[in-house]
Amino acid sequence: MDRLRRLRNNCIQLPLTVNVSVRDFSREGFAAALENKMLKARLPTSLLGIECLETERIIESPMALRGLEMLKQRGFGI
């Protein structure tokens, strides 16, 4: 968040992508907590891309799929 905030303060808005684990996707409230951090930093959620290298595990987990959908609904890039 700090890096995105520094860039924004210099009139630069570059997207940043972070790798998230299946456990994070599955955690209740993960999307809301991440959104709150972005809002607190006054950054649009669209600047933060979310990726996961464990695609098969996400597909096999209903909780992870729900978490993924919650992130998409909040405007994060997937």
XYZ file of N, CA, C and O in Angstrom, residues 1-76:
304
model
N 0.811 -1.186 0.000
C 0.000 0.000 0.000
C 0.861 1.260 0.000
O 0.515 2.221 -0.649
N 1.955 1.210 0.761
C 2.805 2.394 0.845
C 3.385 2.762 -0.510
O 3.463 3.934 -0.856
N 3.791 1.753 -1.268
C 4.365 2.023 -2.592
C 3.324 2.665 -3.501
O 3.612 3.635 -4.199
N 2.114 2.138 -3.493
C 1.047 2.716 -4.320
C 0.736 4.147 -3.883
O 0.520 5.026 -4.709
N 0.732 4.373 -2.585
C 0.434 5.716 -2.068
C 1.529 6.703 -2.481
O 1.236 7.823 -2.906
N 2.806 6.298 -2.394
C 3.900 7.185 -2.820
C 3.796 7.519 -4.296
O 4.006 8.665 -4.707
N 3.479 6.522 -5.104
C 3.326 6.781 -6.536
C 2.179 7.750 -6.787
O 2.301 8.680 -7.583
N 1.057 7.528 -6.105
C -0.093 8.409 -6.286
C 0.248 9.831 -5.882
O -0.135 10.799 -6.535
N 1.008 9.989 -4.794
C 1.397 11.325 -4.333
C 2.287 12.039 -5.340
O 2.402 13.255 -5.310
N 2.913 11.284 -6.219
C 3.740 11.867 -7.282
C 2.995 11.879 -8.615
O 3.609 11.943 -9.671
N 1.669 11.806 -8.553
C 0.798 11.841 -9.736
C 1.058 10.667 -10.682
O 0.886 10.784 -11.895
N 1.493 9.555 -10.148
C 1.711 8.349 -10.943
C 0.783 7.267 -10.410
O 0.791 6.979 -9.218
N -0.023 6.689 -11.272
C -0.904 5.609 -10.853
C -0.607 4.374 -11.689
O -1.141 4.207 -12.777
N 0.273 3.542 -11.167
C 0.624 2.288 -11.828
C -0.009 1.128 -11.069
O 0.030 1.112 -9.837
N -0.565 0.185 -11.780
C -1.120 -0.971 -11.075
C -0.006 -1.834 -10.491
O 1.116 -1.857 -11.002
N -0.328 -2.496 -9.418
C 0.599 -3.394 -8.742
C -0.110 -4.730 -8.573
O -1.289 -4.774 -8.253
N 0.602 -5.819 -8.814
C 0.018 -7.151 -8.671
C 0.726 -7.885 -7.542
O 1.945 -7.851 -7.451
N -0.070 -8.540 -6.706
C 0.481 -9.328 -5.605
C -0.022 -10.756 -5.718
O -1.117 -11.016 -6.207
N 0.811 -11.670 -5.268
C 0.452 -13.080 -5.270
C -0.206 -13.403 -3.931
O 0.330 -13.079 -2.879
N -1.365 -14.040 -3.997
C -2.152 -14.367 -2.813
C -2.338 -15.873 -2.762
O -2.513 -16.519 -3.794
N -2.308 -16.432 -1.570
C -2.453 -17.879 -1.421
C -3.930 -18.283 -1.414
O -4.818 -17.458 -1.179
N -4.172 -19.557 -1.640
C -5.533 -20.095 -1.565
C -6.095 -19.863 -0.170
O -7.281 -19.566 -0.012
N -5.245 -19.972 0.830
C -5.690 -19.747 2.215
C -6.235 -18.329 2.376
O -7.241 -18.111 3.049
N -5.558 -17.343 1.749
C -6.046 -15.962 1.814
C -7.397 -15.830 1.127
O -8.314 -15.200 1.662
N -7.515 -16.398 -0.075
C -8.788 -16.347 -0.797
C -9.918 -16.933 0.041
O -11.048 -16.465 0.005
N -9.615 -17.983 0.790
C -10.626 -18.710 1.557
C -10.958 -18.047 2.887
O -11.978 -18.371 3.495
N -10.122 -17.146 3.337
C -10.318 -16.523 4.650
C -11.535 -15.596 4.622
O -11.654 -14.718 3.760
N -12.425 -15.798 5.576
C -13.627 -14.968 5.695
C -13.217 -13.511 5.917
O -12.390 -13.216 6.777
N -13.750 -12.610 5.128
C -13.485 -11.186 5.286
C -12.211 -10.676 4.634
O -11.874 -9.503 4.778
N -11.504 -11.546 3.913
C -10.240 -11.123 3.286
C -10.479 -9.985 2.294
O -9.782 -8.971 2.321
N -11.461 -10.132 1.426
C -11.723 -9.106 0.407
C -12.114 -7.782 1.055
O -11.634 -6.720 0.645
N -12.952 -7.836 2.078
C -13.378 -6.609 2.760
C -12.202 -5.936 3.453
O -12.056 -4.708 3.397
N -11.335 -6.721 4.093
C -10.174 -6.151 4.775
C -9.226 -5.496 3.780
O -8.701 -4.399 4.033
N -9.012 -6.153 2.654
C -8.137 -5.591 1.628
C -8.732 -4.312 1.050
O -8.031 -3.313 0.855
N -10.026 -4.330 0.804
C -10.699 -3.132 0.304
C -10.585 -1.987 1.307
O -10.306 -0.842 0.931
N -10.772 -2.278 2.584
C -10.675 -1.239 3.612
C -9.280 -0.624 3.654
O -9.140 0.583 3.825
N -8.248 -1.447 3.496
C -6.879 -0.919 3.467
C -6.677 0.007 2.278
O -6.032 1.051 2.401
N -7.224 -0.369 1.140
C -7.094 0.478 -0.054
C -7.844 1.795 0.148
O -7.323 2.866 -0.184
N -9.048 1.724 0.700
C -9.830 2.938 0.931
C -9.146 3.845 1.953
O -9.130 5.074 1.788
N -8.594 3.247 3.002
C -7.893 4.025 4.016
C -6.699 4.756 3.409
O -6.394 5.889 3.787
N -6.037 4.117 2.452
C -4.902 4.733 1.762
C -5.354 5.651 0.631
O -4.525 6.242 -0.053
N -6.664 5.764 0.424
C -7.258 6.568 -0.649
C -6.769 6.129 -2.019
O -6.397 6.948 -2.859
N -6.771 4.804 -2.210
C -6.351 4.215 -3.482
C -7.497 3.412 -4.067
O -8.193 2.699 -3.335
N -7.717 3.508 -5.368
C -8.768 2.690 -5.984
C -8.353 1.218 -5.992
O -7.175 0.890 -6.213
N -9.309 0.348 -5.761
C -9.017 -1.088 -5.747
C -8.510 -1.563 -7.106
O -7.783 -2.544 -7.184
N -8.848 -0.850 -8.151
C -8.422 -1.255 -9.498
C -6.902 -1.175 -9.679
O -6.365 -1.752 -10.618
N -6.210 -0.480 -8.778
C -4.745 -0.398 -8.872
C -4.052 -1.642 -8.328
O -2.858 -1.811 -8.510
N -4.798 -2.495 -7.634
C -4.189 -3.682 -7.044
C -4.707 -4.935 -7.742
O -5.890 -5.249 -7.687
N -3.801 -5.611 -8.413
C -4.132 -6.873 -9.065
C -3.834 -8.025 -8.131
O -2.870 -7.995 -7.367
N -4.652 -9.041 -8.177
C -4.501 -10.215 -7.328
C -4.238 -11.411 -8.233
O -4.972 -11.642 -9.192
N -3.195 -12.163 -7.908
C -2.924 -13.386 -8.667
C -2.681 -14.524 -7.688
O -2.326 -14.297 -6.531
N -2.887 -15.725 -8.169
C -2.640 -16.918 -7.366
C -2.093 -17.996 -8.286
O -2.676 -18.279 -9.334
N -0.987 -18.574 -7.890
C -0.366 -19.603 -8.708
C -0.948 -20.988 -8.435
O -0.548 -21.950 -9.063
N -1.896 -21.068 -7.524
C -2.506 -22.339 -7.140
C -3.907 -22.476 -7.752
O -4.868 -22.781 -7.056
N -4.024 -22.288 -9.037
C -5.319 -22.273 -9.711
C -6.137 -23.523 -9.442
O -7.337 -23.443 -9.155
N -5.523 -24.683 -9.530
C -6.248 -25.938 -9.302
C -6.867 -25.985 -7.914
O -7.994 -26.439 -7.752
N -6.130 -25.520 -6.918
C -6.645 -25.542 -5.549
C -7.800 -24.570 -5.383
O -8.717 -24.829 -4.604
N -7.778 -23.464 -6.090
C -8.889 -22.508 -6.017
C -10.144 -23.139 -6.598
O -11.226 -23.056 -6.012
N -9.998 -23.771 -7.747
C -11.133 -24.389 -8.422
C -11.772 -25.469 -7.549
O -12.984 -25.659 -7.563
N -10.950 -26.143 -6.759
C -11.442 -27.231 -5.915
C -12.047 -26.747 -4.599
O -12.631 -27.532 -3.866
N -11.925 -25.479 -4.285
C -12.381 -24.955 -3.002
C -13.537 -23.969 -3.173
O -13.335 -22.856 -3.664
N -14.739 -24.336 -2.752
C -15.871 -23.398 -2.830
C -15.602 -22.098 -2.058
O -15.999 -21.021 -2.500
N -14.916 -22.192 -0.921
C -14.627 -20.984 -0.133
C -13.661 -20.070 -0.872
O -13.817 -18.847 -0.861
N -12.657 -20.647 -1.533
C -11.704 -19.841 -2.296
C -12.389 -19.194 -3.495
O -12.129 -18.023 -3.804
N -13.265 -19.926 -4.156
C -14.007 -19.352 -5.287
C -14.890 -18.199 -4.835
O -14.985 -17.176 -5.516
N -15.517 -18.349 -3.677
C -16.352 -17.264 -3.139
C -15.479 -16.045 -2.823
O -15.847 -14.914 -3.120
N -14.292 -16.286 -2.227
C -13.375 -15.190 -1.929
C -12.902 -14.490 -3.187
O -12.799 -13.258 -3.222
N -12.642 -15.256 -4.222
C -12.237 -14.694 -5.511
C -13.343 -13.805 -6.069
O -13.088 -12.693 -6.534
N -14.557 -14.271 -5.992
C -15.703 -13.489 -6.484
C -15.873 -12.197 -5.685
O -16.176 -11.149 -6.246
N -15.652 -12.270 -4.385
C -15.764 -11.070 -3.545
C -14.717 -10.030 -3.942
O -15.007 -8.834 -3.967
N -13.510 -10.473 -4.259
C -12.471 -9.550 -4.713
C -12.856 -8.916 -6.051
O -12.683 -7.704 -6.239
N -13.381 -9.714 -6.960
C -13.802 -9.184 -8.265
C -14.912 -8.155 -8.091
O -14.902 -7.113 -8.735
N -15.878 -8.430 -7.205
C -16.984 -7.512 -6.976
C -16.511 -6.174 -6.407
O -17.142 -5.147 -6.626
N -15.403 -6.202 -5.704
C -14.875 -4.980 -5.109
C -13.928 -4.229 -6.054
O -13.358 -3.225 -5.677
N -13.752 -4.746 -7.268
C -12.990 -4.022 -8.271
C -11.511 -4.352 -8.377
O -10.785 -3.709 -9.125
N -11.057 -5.365 -7.626
C -9.660 -5.765 -7.753
C -9.451 -6.494 -9.060
O -10.312 -7.252 -9.516
